[in-house]
Amino acid sequence: MKNLKRQWKFIVVLITGAVGLISQFALHSKSLFSIGNLQFPVHAIIIDIIGILMAISLLLEIFHDWKTGRYGVDILAVIAVVSTILIGDVWAEGMILVMMTGGETLEDYATGQANKELRALLDKTPRIANKLVDGKITEVKVDDLQVGDTVLIKPGQQVPVDGQIVKGTSSFDQSSLTGESVPVTKNPGDELMSGSVNGDVAVEMKVTKAAKDSEYQSIVALVKSSQAQPAKFVKMADRYAIPFTVISLIIGGVAWAVSGDATRFAEVMVVASPCPLLIAAPVALVSGMSSMSAHHIIVKSGPTLEKLARAKTFAFDKTGTLTENQLIVDQVVTDDKSFDQKELQSLAASVEQQSSHVIASSLVKATDKDLIHPVTNLKETTAQGVEGDVDGKHVKVGKLSFVAPGHEKLNVTSTAVYVSVDGKFAGYITLKDKMRPESSKTIERLRRQGAEDIMMLTGDHKQVAEKVAKEAGITDVRSELLPSQKIQAIKDVPKHLRPVVMTGDGVNDAPSLTAADVGIAMGAKGAKGATAASESADAVIMVNDISKVNDAVAISKHTMKVANIDVLTAIGVVIIIELIAFTGVIPAFWGAILQEVVDMITISLGLLAKTKPSDKQFGLEEK
């Protein structure tokens, strides 16, 4: 709506200018009336009316900004319009109006160009689905699909909602969701993410989530959220606004005083119109947000980029953030010479193969399929363990008190399952959370990017936390923390080590993501609690790759560098033109045209934020 309003202003100004030209040159308009030596022809009255209306519109916006505590440079635009009206330079006034409204329209265009990657997700949103009813295909709206419905996914079609394959095998392109460059083969029983694209074979899928709860739609919601928040760099714009306004007024006032001609003041005010300054930072920021999106990072607001660029402290959750939230076998320890490590793991995995517990499924997944044998007389004791017969042996797997009473003094600090065979304690298997392969490099690169403190905040046990932290290269470890204690740890960071960036993935991380100056959520498919974390975060990493934090920092630093250069360039060029106008060699009309040239330069520089940051900004070079 705001963009449409700007476009209509520009159209009205152009129409007014055209009518004015026709009135003056084609119809040879004469004065309707005069006051003293001032003449008021038809074309001047038409343009003056529009100029006054535009000035009033700007004053209302300025008043609104003042109420919110923002002091901008729009006041210079109002002074420029009023000055040209008072000195009777109607065509200079018209050029200022074209400059103001045209500059806003150009900004919208540049923003649209920089925002292509964000809009691409919206454009690809699945809208129609092929629902199967009694074997017949019925086209329905995606929003009308319900959990339990069966949908046919034809070759080349997008998966409309999250579901599970019930018939057929095909490969699916999930690159827009996960960043995987190679299509993934999906079989009956496998889950499908909405937004992924089917390969060459039609499959039937059972709907497991409604459209509003599905993966692709959640990404779209995040994109809409990022678009709904204005990407205005308020702090930087305000920092430059007041001194720029004061300098411009001084130059204009001195020009008037020296020349004794109010026209000279108006000529300086025309070139002092603040369009370039107003355009510079927003275009750069939106370009930076677009670059983030291309790297599978969705940023919800422009100010997040400034905070990321200046961040000094980075905090990480452990499980699902630095680690993959996937247990792997660490050690197999036998207590009976009758069994070697391979056989002990085989017996334990065979008994656990039908259990849905995360430890059981991790153990089975880590064991060679050829070593998993049939189990009979399977029995599960809630919260204790399972037992059954494997190859003629009665095997119990679970807690030590369940498997081998009397061995409770055994001190194992890691996550472990204990095993007994035919009533005799046989040993135990320890498991550890699998470290993300990119975690240690991510921490190392953050230090190269300027991080002064990196800490791990986790609710896990001290021994486990310290082991993971050591592997990741983190020395500041806070373990066994409740969510409230994580928040307090973030609040306790001293002022000279701020802003603080917190990265997490689960429901328990949501409060600390909100408490941090910048919260980054690991929002990829499969992360438990990712939705809650994403809603609380300022930025969301949409792929399962923690090194994207490095990318976010690099892009932010690059964007802010471009934004600052753009703003300072715009101010420098405008002040130079003001000083030239001070001498009286630039008529107001041509000053307004020069402003349009500066606008174009500013927009072009702002779009450079979409270019690739340097290796140093990415943390790939030694300091």
Coordinates of C-alpha atoms in Angstrom, one line a residue:
M1 CA 0.0 0.0 0.0
K2 CA 2.8 2.4 0.9
N3 CA 4.6 1.6 -2.5
L4 CA 1.3 2.2 -4.3
K5 CA 0.9 5.6 -2.6
R6 CA 4.4 6.6 -3.7
Q7 CA 3.7 5.6 -7.3
W8 CA 0.5 7.6 -7.4
K9 CA 2.3 10.7 -6.0
F10 CA 4.9 10.3 -8.8
I11 CA 2.1 9.9 -11.5
V12 CA 0.2 12.9 -10.2
V13 CA 3.4 15.1 -10.3
L14 CA 4.1 14.0 -13.9
I15 CA 0.6 14.7 -15.0
T16 CA 0.7 18.1 -13.3
G17 CA 4.0 18.9 -15.1
A18 CA 2.5 17.8 -18.4
V19 CA -0.6 20.0 -17.8
G20 CA 1.7 22.9 -16.8
L21 CA 3.8 22.6 -20.0
I22 CA 0.7 22.5 -22.2
S23 CA -0.8 25.4 -20.4
Q24 CA 2.3 27.6 -20.7
F25 CA 3.6 26.7 -24.2
A26 CA 0.7 25.3 -26.1
L27 CA -2.1 27.5 -24.8
H28 CA 0.1 30.5 -23.9
S29 CA -1.6 30.8 -20.5
K30 CA -1.8 34.3 -19.0
S31 CA -1.9 35.4 -15.4
L32 CA -5.2 34.8 -13.6
F33 CA -4.3 37.5 -11.1
S34 CA -1.2 39.4 -9.7
I35 CA 0.1 40.7 -6.4
G36 CA 2.5 43.6 -6.8
N37 CA 5.1 42.5 -9.3
L38 CA 4.3 38.8 -8.9
Q39 CA 2.3 37.2 -11.7
F40 CA 0.3 34.0 -11.2
P41 CA -0.3 32.2 -14.5
V42 CA -2.4 29.0 -14.8
H43 CA 0.6 26.5 -14.9
A44 CA 2.2 28.1 -11.9
I45 CA -1.0 27.9 -9.8
I46 CA -1.4 24.2 -10.8
I47 CA 2.1 23.3 -9.8
D48 CA 2.0 25.4 -6.6
I49 CA -1.1 23.6 -5.4
I50 CA 0.5 20.2 -5.9
G51 CA 3.7 21.5 -4.2
I52 CA 1.8 22.8 -1.2
L53 CA -0.1 19.4 -0.9
M54 CA 3.2 17.5 -1.1
A55 CA 4.8 19.8 1.5
I56 CA 1.8 19.2 3.9
S57 CA 2.1 15.5 3.3
L58 CA 5.8 15.6 4.2
L59 CA 5.2 17.8 7.3
L60 CA 2.7 15.2 8.5
E61 CA 5.3 12.5 8.1
I62 CA 7.9 14.6 9.9
F63 CA 5.5 15.2 12.8
H64 CA 4.9 11.5 13.0
D65 CA 8.6 10.8 13.1
W66 CA 9.1 13.4 15.8
K67 CA 6.5 11.8 18.0
T68 CA 8.4 8.5 17.8
G69 CA 11.7 10.2 18.6
R70 CA 13.2 10.2 15.1
Y71 CA 14.7 13.4 13.7
G72 CA 15.2 13.1 10.0
V73 CA 16.2 15.2 7.0
D74 CA 12.8 15.5 5.4
I75 CA 12.6 19.1 6.7
L76 CA 15.1 20.1 4.0
A77 CA 12.7 18.8 1.3
V78 CA 9.9 20.9 2.7
I79 CA 12.1 24.0 2.9
A80 CA 13.2 23.5 -0.7
V81 CA 9.6 23.3 -2.0
V82 CA 8.5 26.3 0.0
S83 CA 11.6 28.3 -1.1
T84 CA 10.9 27.8 -4.8
I85 CA 7.2 28.7 -4.3
L86 CA 8.1 31.9 -2.6
I87 CA 10.7 33.0 -5.2
G88 CA 8.3 32.0 -8.0
D89 CA 10.6 29.5 -9.7
V90 CA 7.8 27.2 -10.7
W91 CA 9.8 24.8 -12.9
A92 CA 12.5 24.3 -10.2
E93 CA 9.6 23.6 -7.8
G94 CA 8.3 21.0 -10.4
M95 CA 11.7 19.4 -10.7
I96 CA 12.0 19.1 -6.9
L97 CA 8.6 17.4 -6.8
V98 CA 9.7 15.0 -9.6
M99 CA 12.9 14.4 -7.7
M100 CA 11.1 13.6 -4.4
T101 CA 8.4 11.4 -5.7
G102 CA 10.7 9.9 -8.4
G103 CA 13.4 9.1 -5.9
E104 CA 10.9 7.2 -3.8
T105 CA 9.7 5.3 -6.8
L106 CA 13.3 4.5 -7.8
E107 CA 13.9 3.3 -4.2
D108 CA 10.9 1.0 -4.5
Y109 CA 12.3 -0.4 -7.8
A110 CA 15.8 -0.9 -6.3
T111 CA 14.3 -2.6 -3.3
G112 CA 12.3 -4.8 -5.5
Q113 CA 15.4 -5.8 -7.5
A114 CA 17.3 -6.5 -4.3
N115 CA 14.4 -8.5 -2.9
K116 CA 14.1 -11.0 -5.8
E117 CA 15.3 -14.0 -3.8
L118 CA 12.8 -13.3 -1.0
R119 CA 9.9 -13.0 -3.4
A120 CA 10.9 -16.2 -5.2
L121 CA 9.8 -18.3 -2.3
L122 CA 6.4 -16.7 -2.3
D123 CA 6.0 -17.1 -6.1
K124 CA 6.7 -20.8 -5.8
T125 CA 4.2 -21.5 -3.0
P126 CA 2.2 -24.6 -3.9
R127 CA -1.5 -23.7 -4.4
I128 CA -3.2 -26.7 -6.0
A129 CA -3.0 -30.4 -5.1
N130 CA -4.1 -33.6 -6.7
K131 CA -6.3 -35.3 -4.1
L132 CA -7.1 -39.0 -4.6
V133 CA -10.7 -39.9 -3.7
D134 CA -11.8 -43.5 -4.4
G135 CA -9.0 -43.8 -7.0
K136 CA -10.0 -40.6 -8.8
I137 CA -8.0 -37.4 -9.0
T138 CA -9.6 -34.2 -7.8
E139 CA -7.9 -30.9 -7.9
V140 CA -8.3 -29.0 -4.6
K141 CA -6.8 -26.0 -3.0
V142 CA -3.7 -26.8 -0.9
D143 CA -5.4 -25.0 2.1
D144 CA -8.3 -27.4 1.9
L145 CA -6.1 -30.6 2.4
Q146 CA -6.6 -32.3 5.7
V147 CA -4.4 -34.7 7.7
G148 CA -5.0 -38.2 6.4
D149 CA -5.9 -37.2 2.8
T150 CA -4.1 -39.0 0.0
V151 CA -2.4 -36.9 -2.6
L152 CA -0.8 -37.8 -5.9
I153 CA 2.5 -36.1 -6.6
K154 CA 3.2 -36.2 -10.4
P155 CA 6.7 -36.0 -11.9
G156 CA 8.0 -32.4 -11.8
Q157 CA 5.4 -31.2 -9.3
Q158 CA 6.0 -29.6 -5.9
V159 CA 4.9 -31.4 -2.8
P160 CA 2.0 -29.3 -1.6
V161 CA 2.1 -30.1 2.2
D162 CA 4.2 -32.3 4.5
G163 CA 3.4 -35.9 4.2
Q164 CA 4.5 -39.5 4.1
I165 CA 4.9 -41.7 0.9
V166 CA 2.4 -44.6 0.9
K167 CA 3.1 -45.8 -2.7
G168 CA 6.0 -45.4 -5.1
T169 CA 9.7 -44.5 -5.0
S170 CA 11.2 -41.3 -6.5
S171 CA 13.9 -38.8 -6.1
F172 CA 13.1 -35.3 -4.7
D173 CA 14.9 -32.0 -5.1
Q174 CA 15.0 -30.4 -1.7
S175 CA 17.6 -27.7 -2.5
S176 CA 15.4 -24.7 -1.8
L177 CA 14.7 -26.1 1.6
T178 CA 17.8 -27.8 2.8
G179 CA 20.6 -26.6 0.5
E180 CA 21.3 -30.2 -0.7
S181 CA 22.6 -30.1 -4.2
V182 CA 21.8 -33.8 -4.9
P183 CA 18.2 -35.1 -5.1
V184 CA 17.2 -37.4 -2.3
T185 CA 15.6 -40.8 -3.0
K186 CA 12.3 -41.3 -1.0
N187 CA 10.6 -44.7 -0.4
P188 CA 7.3 -45.7 1.1
G189 CA 7.3 -44.7 4.7
D190 CA 9.7 -41.8 4.2
E191 CA 8.6 -38.2 5.0
L192 CA 8.2 -35.5 2.3
M193 CA 8.7 -31.8 2.8
S194 CA 6.3 -29.4 1.2
G195 CA 8.1 -27.3 -1.4
S196 CA 10.4 -30.2 -2.5
V197 CA 10.1 -31.1 -6.2
N198 CA 9.4 -34.7 -7.4
G199 CA 11.6 -36.3 -10.0
D200 CA 10.5 -38.8 -12.7
V201 CA 8.1 -41.1 -10.9
A202 CA 4.6 -40.4 -9.6
V203 CA 4.1 -41.2 -5.9
E204 CA 1.1 -41.2 -3.6
M205 CA 1.5 -39.4 -0.3
K206 CA -0.5 -39.3 2.9
V207 CA -0.9 -35.8 4.4
T208 CA 0.6 -35.6 7.8
K209 CA 0.3 -31.8 8.3
A210 CA -2.1 -29.1 7.2
A211 CA -0.8 -26.5 4.9
K212 CA -0.4 -23.8 7.6
D213 CA 1.8 -26.2 9.6
S214 CA 3.9 -27.5 6.7
E215 CA 7.6 -26.8 6.1
Y216 CA 7.4 -24.7 3.0
Q217 CA 4.5 -22.6 4.4
S218 CA 6.5 -21.9 7.5
I219 CA 9.4 -20.6 5.4
V220 CA 6.9 -18.4 3.5
A221 CA 5.6 -17.1 6.8
L222 CA 9.1 -16.1 7.8
V223 CA 9.6 -14.4 4.4
K224 CA 6.4 -12.4 4.8
S225 CA 7.5 -11.5 8.3
S226 CA 10.8 -10.2 7.0
Q227 CA 9.0 -8.2 4.2
A228 CA 6.5 -6.7 6.7
Q229 CA 9.3 -5.1 8.7
P230 CA 10.8 -1.9 7.2
A231 CA 14.4 -2.3 6.4
K232 CA 15.3 1.2 7.5
F233 CA 18.7 1.8 9.1
V234 CA 17.2 4.2 11.7
K235 CA 20.3 4.6 13.8
M236 CA 22.7 5.5 11.0
A237 CA 20.2 7.7 9.2
D238 CA 19.5 9.7 12.4
R239 CA 23.2 9.9 13.2
Y240 CA 23.8 11.8 9.9
A241 CA 20.5 13.6 9.6
I242 CA 20.9 16.5 12.1
P243 CA 24.5 17.5 11.1
F244 CA 23.6 17.3 7.4
T245 CA 20.5 19.5 7.9
V246 CA 22.5 22.0 10.0
I247 CA 25.4 22.3 7.5
S248 CA 22.9 22.7 4.6
L249 CA 21.0 25.5 6.4
I250 CA 24.2 27.3 7.2
I251 CA 25.4 27.2 3.6
G252 CA 22.0 28.4 2.4
G253 CA 21.8 31.1 5.0
V254 CA 25.3 32.4 4.4
A255 CA 24.6 32.4 0.6
W256 CA 21.5 34.5 1.2
A257 CA 23.3 36.9 3.6
V258 CA 26.3 37.4 1.3
S259 CA 24.3 37.8 -1.9
G260 CA 21.4 39.6 -0.4
D261 CA 19.2 37.5 -2.7
A262 CA 16.7 35.0 -1.2
T263 CA 16.9 33.1 -4.6
R264 CA 20.4 32.0 -3.6
F265 CA 19.1 30.4 -0.5
A266 CA 16.4 28.6 -2.5
E267 CA 19.1 27.3 -5.0
V268 CA 21.1 25.8 -2.2
M269 CA 18.0 24.2 -0.6
V270 CA 17.1 22.6 -3.9
V271 CA 20.4 20.7 -4.1
A272 CA 20.2 20.0 -0.4
S273 CA 17.1 18.0 -0.8
P274 CA 17.7 14.8 1.2
C275 CA 16.6 12.1 -1.2
P276 CA 20.0 10.5 -1.7
L277 CA 20.6 10.3 2.1
L278 CA 17.2 8.8 2.6
I279 CA 17.6 6.2 -0.1
A280 CA 21.2 5.1 0.5
A281 CA 20.9 3.0 3.7
P282 CA 17.6 1.3 3.0
V283 CA 18.7 0.1 -0.5
A284 CA 21.9 -1.3 0.9
L285 CA 20.1 -3.0 3.8
V286 CA 17.5 -4.6 1.6
S287 CA 20.3 -5.8 -0.7
G288 CA 22.0 -7.3 2.3
M289 CA 18.8 -9.1 3.4
S290 CA 18.5 -10.4 -0.2
S291 CA 22.0 -11.7 -0.1
M292 CA 21.2 -13.4 3.2
S293 CA 18.2 -15.1 1.7
A294 CA 20.4 -16.4 -1.2
H295 CA 22.6 -18.0 1.5
H296 CA 19.5 -19.7 3.1
I297 CA 19.4 -17.1 6.0
I298 CA 16.2 -15.2 6.5
V299 CA 16.6 -11.9 8.4
K300 CA 13.4 -10.4 9.8
S301 CA 14.5 -6.7 10.0
G302 CA 17.1 -4.4 8.8
P303 CA 18.6 -3.3 12.2
T304 CA 19.5 -7.0 12.7
L305 CA 22.2 -6.5 10.1
E306 CA 23.8 -3.6 12.0
K307 CA 23.9 -5.6 15.3
L308 CA 25.4 -8.6 13.6
A309 CA 28.1 -6.5 12.0
R310 CA 29.1 -5.1 15.4
A311 CA 28.6 -8.3 17.4
K312 CA 31.4 -9.1 19.9
T313 CA 29.9 -12.1 21.9
F314 CA 28.5 -15.3 20.4
A315 CA 26.6 -17.8 22.5
F316 CA 25.6 -21.3 21.3
D317 CA 23.3 -24.0 22.5
K318 CA 24.9 -27.5 22.4
T319 CA 22.4 -30.1 21.3
G320 CA 21.1 -29.6 17.8
T321 CA 23.3 -26.5 17.3
L322 CA 26.9 -27.4 17.8
T323 CA 26.0 -31.1 17.6
E324 CA 23.6 -32.8 15.2
N325 CA 21.2 -34.1 17.9
Q326 CA 22.1 -37.6 16.8
L327 CA 23.7 -40.1 19.1
I328 CA 26.5 -42.3 17.8
V329 CA 28.3 -45.2 19.5
D330 CA 31.3 -44.0 21.5
Q331 CA 32.6 -47.0 23.3
V332 CA 31.7 -50.7 23.7
V333 CA 33.0 -52.1 27.0
T334 CA 32.7 -55.8 27.7
D335 CA 32.7 -57.3 31.2
D336 CA 32.7 -60.9 30.1
K337 CA 35.4 -62.5 28.1
S338 CA 32.8 -64.7 26.5
F339 CA 31.7 -61.7 24.4
D340 CA 33.8 -59.4 22.2
Q341 CA 32.7 -55.8 21.4
K342 CA 31.2 -56.7 18.1
E343 CA 29.0 -59.5 19.5
L344 CA 27.9 -57.4 22.5
Q345 CA 26.7 -54.6 20.2
S346 CA 25.0 -57.1 18.0
L347 CA 23.0 -58.6 20.8
A348 CA 22.0 -55.2 22.2
A349 CA 21.0 -53.7 18.9
S350 CA 18.9 -56.9 18.1
V351 CA 16.9 -56.5 21.2
E352 CA 16.5 -52.7 20.7
Q353 CA 15.5 -52.9 17.0
Q354 CA 11.7 -52.4 17.7
S355 CA 12.0 -49.7 20.3
S356 CA 11.3 -46.1 19.4
H357 CA 13.5 -44.6 22.1
V358 CA 16.1 -42.2 20.8
I359 CA 19.0 -44.2 22.4
A360 CA 17.6 -47.5 21.0
S361 CA 17.2 -46.1 17.5
S362 CA 20.6 -44.5 17.6
L363 CA 22.2 -47.8 18.6
V364 CA 20.4 -49.7 15.9
K365 CA 21.3 -47.1 13.3
A366 CA 25.0 -47.4 14.3
T367 CA 25.1 -51.2 14.0
D368 CA 25.7 -53.1 10.8
K369 CA 22.4 -54.5 9.5
D370 CA 24.0 -57.9 9.1
L371 CA 24.7 -58.0 12.9
I372 CA 21.0 -57.4 13.8
H373 CA 19.3 -60.7 14.3
P374 CA 15.6 -61.7 14.9
V375 CA 14.3 -61.3 18.5
T376 CA 11.6 -63.3 20.2
N377 CA 9.7 -63.1 23.5
L378 CA 10.3 -59.3 23.4
K379 CA 9.2 -57.5 26.5
E380 CA 9.5 -53.8 27.4
T381 CA 9.5 -52.5 31.0
T382 CA 8.5 -48.8 30.9
A383 CA 11.3 -46.4 31.8
Q384 CA 13.7 -49.3 32.5
G385 CA 14.6 -51.2 29.4
V386 CA 13.8 -54.2 27.1
E387 CA 14.6 -57.9 27.1
G388 CA 14.2 -60.7 24.6
D389 CA 15.8 -63.9 23.2
V390 CA 18.4 -63.6 20.5
D391 CA 20.2 -66.6 19.0
G392 CA 19.2 -68.7 22.1
K393 CA 20.4 -66.1 24.6
H394 CA 18.2 -64.1 26.9
V395 CA 19.4 -60.5 26.6
K396 CA 18.4 -57.5 28.7
V397 CA 19.3 -53.9 27.7
G398 CA 18.6 -50.7 29.6
K399 CA 19.3 -49.1 32.9
L400 CA 21.9 -50.7 35.2
S401 CA 19.4 -51.3 38.0
F402 CA 17.2 -53.2 35.5
V403 CA 19.9 -55.1 33.7
A404 CA 22.3 -56.0 36.5
P405 CA 21.2 -55.2 40.1
G406 CA 24.2 -55.1 42.4
H407 CA 26.5 -53.3 39.9
E408 CA 25.1 -49.8 40.7
K409 CA 28.5 -48.6 41.9
L410 CA 29.8 -48.7 38.3
N411 CA 30.7 -45.1 37.5
V412 CA 30.0 -44.2 33.8
T413 CA 29.6 -40.5 33.2
S414 CA 28.5 -40.7 29.5
T415 CA 25.1 -41.6 28.1
A416 CA 25.1 -45.4 28.2
V417 CA 23.0 -48.6 27.9
Y418 CA 23.9 -51.7 30.0
V419 CA 23.7 -55.3 28.8
S420 CA 23.3 -58.6 30.5
V421 CA 23.2 -62.0 28.8
D422 CA 21.4 -65.0 30.5
G423 CA 21.3 -63.1 33.8
K424 CA 25.0 -62.2 33.8
F425 CA 26.3 -58.6 33.4
A426 CA 28.0 -58.5 30.0
G427 CA 29.1 -54.8 29.6
Y428 CA 27.8 -51.5 28.5
I429 CA 27.7 -49.2 25.4
T430 CA 28.3 -45.5 25.6
L431 CA 26.9 -43.0 23.2
K432 CA 27.7 -39.4 22.5
D433 CA 26.0 -36.6 20.6
K434 CA 27.6 -36.3 17.1
M435 CA 29.5 -33.1 16.6
R436 CA 28.6 -31.1 13.5
P437 CA 31.7 -31.4 11.2
E438 CA 31.7 -27.7 10.7
S439 CA 31.3 -26.6 14.3
S440 CA 35.0 -26.2 15.2
K441 CA 35.7 -24.3 11.9
T442 CA 32.7 -22.0 12.6
I443 CA 34.1 -21.1 16.0
E444 CA 37.6 -20.5 14.6
R445 CA 36.2 -18.3 11.8
L446 CA 34.1 -16.2 14.2
R447 CA 37.2 -15.3 16.1
R448 CA 38.8 -14.2 12.9
Q449 CA 35.7 -12.2 12.2
G450 CA 36.2 -10.2 15.4
A451 CA 34.4 -12.2 18.1
E452 CA 35.8 -11.4 21.5
D453 CA 34.0 -14.0 23.5
I454 CA 32.3 -17.3 22.5
M455 CA 30.4 -19.3 25.0
M456 CA 28.3 -22.4 25.1
L457 CA 25.0 -22.4 27.1
T458 CA 23.5 -25.8 27.7
G459 CA 21.3 -27.7 30.1
D460 CA 23.4 -30.9 29.6
H461 CA 25.7 -32.4 32.2
K462 CA 29.0 -30.7 32.9
Q463 CA 31.2 -33.6 31.7
V464 CA 29.3 -34.0 28.4
A465 CA 29.2 -30.2 27.9
E466 CA 33.0 -29.8 28.5
K467 CA 33.8 -32.6 26.1
V468 CA 31.7 -31.1 23.3
A469 CA 33.1 -27.6 24.0
K470 CA 36.7 -28.8 23.9
E471 CA 36.1 -30.5 20.5
A472 CA 34.4 -27.3 19.2
G473 CA 37.2 -25.0 20.5
I474 CA 35.1 -23.2 23.1
T475 CA 36.6 -22.4 26.5
D476 CA 33.7 -20.5 28.1
V477 CA 31.3 -23.3 29.0
R478 CA 28.0 -22.9 31.1
S479 CA 26.4 -26.3 31.7
E480 CA 23.3 -27.6 33.6
L481 CA 21.4 -24.4 32.9
L482 CA 17.7 -23.9 33.0
P483 CA 16.2 -21.6 30.4
S484 CA 16.0 -18.7 32.9
Q485 CA 19.7 -19.2 33.7
K486 CA 20.5 -19.0 30.0
I487 CA 18.7 -15.7 29.8
Q488 CA 20.6 -14.4 32.9
A489 CA 23.9 -15.5 31.3
I490 CA 23.1 -13.4 28.3
K491 CA 22.0 -10.4 30.4
D492 CA 25.2 -10.6 32.4
V493 CA 27.4 -10.0 29.4
P494 CA 29.1 -6.6 30.0
K495 CA 28.3 -3.6 27.8
H496 CA 31.8 -3.6 26.2
L497 CA 31.2 -7.1 24.9
R498 CA 27.9 -6.4 23.2
P499 CA 26.0 -6.9 21.0
V500 CA 25.4 -10.6 21.9
V501 CA 24.3 -13.2 19.3
M502 CA 22.6 -16.3 20.5
T503 CA 22.2 -19.4 18.3
G504 CA 19.9 -22.3 19.2
D505 CA 17.4 -24.7 17.8
G506 CA 14.9 -25.9 20.4
V507 CA 11.9 -24.8 22.4
N508 CA 14.1 -24.2 25.4
D509 CA 16.2 -21.8 23.4
A510 CA 13.3 -19.5 22.4
P511 CA 13.6 -17.3 25.6
S512 CA 17.3 -16.8 25.3
L513 CA 17.0 -16.1 21.6
T514 CA 14.6 -13.3 22.5
A515 CA 16.9 -12.0 25.3
A516 CA 19.9 -11.7 23.0
D517 CA 20.6 -8.6 20.9
V518 CA 20.4 -11.0 17.9
G519 CA 18.8 -14.4 18.1
I520 CA 19.6 -16.9 15.3
A521 CA 17.5 -20.1 15.0
M522 CA 18.5 -23.3 13.4
G523 CA 15.2 -23.7 11.6
A524 CA 16.0 -26.6 9.2
K525 CA 13.6 -29.5 8.8
G526 CA 14.0 -32.1 11.6
A527 CA 15.1 -29.7 14.3
K528 CA 12.9 -30.4 17.3
G529 CA 11.3 -27.2 18.5
A530 CA 12.6 -25.3 15.5
T531 CA 9.3 -23.5 15.0
A532 CA 9.3 -22.0 18.5
A533 CA 12.9 -21.0 18.1
S534 CA 12.3 -19.5 14.6
E535 CA 9.4 -17.4 15.9
S536 CA 11.6 -16.0 18.7
A537 CA 14.6 -15.3 16.5
D538 CA 15.8 -12.3 14.5
A539 CA 17.3 -14.5 11.9
V540 CA 16.7 -18.1 10.8
I541 CA 19.1 -20.5 9.2
M542 CA 17.1 -22.6 6.8
V543 CA 19.7 -25.3 6.2
N544 CA 21.3 -27.7 8.6
D545 CA 24.7 -25.9 8.6
I546 CA 26.0 -23.9 11.6
S547 CA 28.7 -22.3 9.4
K548 CA 25.9 -20.1 8.1
V549 CA 26.5 -18.0 11.2
N550 CA 29.8 -17.0 9.6
D551 CA 28.0 -16.1 6.4
A552 CA 25.5 -14.0 8.3
V553 CA 28.3 -12.0 10.0
A554 CA 30.2 -11.6 6.8
I555 CA 27.2 -10.4 4.8
S556 CA 26.3 -8.0 7.6
K557 CA 29.8 -6.5 7.8
H558 CA 29.8 -6.1 4.0
T559 CA 26.3 -4.6 4.0
M560 CA 27.2 -2.0 6.7
K561 CA 30.4 -1.1 4.9
V562 CA 28.5 -0.5 1.7
A563 CA 25.7 1.5 3.6
N564 CA 28.2 3.8 5.3
I565 CA 30.2 4.4 2.1
D566 CA 27.0 5.1 0.3
V567 CA 25.6 7.6 2.9
L568 CA 29.0 9.4 3.2
T569 CA 29.3 9.6 -0.6
A570 CA 25.8 11.0 -1.0
I571 CA 26.5 13.6 1.7
G572 CA 29.8 14.5 0.3
V573 CA 28.5 14.9 -3.3
V574 CA 25.5 17.0 -2.1
I575 CA 27.6 19.3 0.0
I576 CA 30.0 19.9 -2.9
I577 CA 27.0 20.8 -5.1
E578 CA 25.6 23.0 -2.4
L579 CA 28.9 24.9 -2.3
I580 CA 28.8 25.4 -6.0
A581 CA 25.2 26.6 -5.8
F582 CA 26.5 29.0 -3.1
T583 CA 28.2 31.0 -5.9
G584 CA 25.0 31.3 -7.9
V585 CA 26.2 29.4 -10.9
I586 CA 23.6 26.6 -10.6
P587 CA 20.0 27.7 -11.2
A588 CA 17.4 26.0 -9.0
F589 CA 16.0 24.1 -12.0
W590 CA 19.4 22.5 -12.9
G591 CA 20.1 21.9 -9.2
A592 CA 17.0 19.7 -9.1
I593 CA 18.2 17.7 -12.1
L594 CA 21.6 17.2 -10.5
Q595 CA 19.8 15.8 -7.5
E596 CA 18.3 13.1 -9.7
V597 CA 21.8 12.1 -10.8
V598 CA 22.9 11.8 -7.2
D599 CA 19.9 9.6 -6.5
M600 CA 21.0 7.2 -9.3
I601 CA 24.5 7.1 -8.0
T602 CA 23.3 6.4 -4.5
I603 CA 21.0 3.6 -5.6
S604 CA 23.7 2.0 -7.7
L605 CA 26.1 2.0 -4.7
G606 CA 23.5 0.6 -2.4
L607 CA 23.0 -2.4 -4.7
L608 CA 26.7 -3.3 -4.3
A609 CA 25.6 -4.8 -0.9
K610 CA 24.5 -7.8 -3.0
T611 CA 28.1 -8.5 -4.1
K612 CA 30.2 -11.2 -2.4
P613 CA 31.9 -10.1 0.8
S614 CA 35.7 -10.5 1.1
D615 CA 37.4 -13.6 2.4
K616 CA 38.5 -11.6 5.4
Q617 CA 34.9 -10.7 6.2
F618 CA 34.0 -14.4 5.8
G619 CA 36.7 -15.2 8.4
L620 CA 38.8 -17.2 5.8
E621 CA 41.9 -15.1 6.2
E622 CA 44.2 -14.8 9.2
K623 CA 43.9 -11.5 11.0

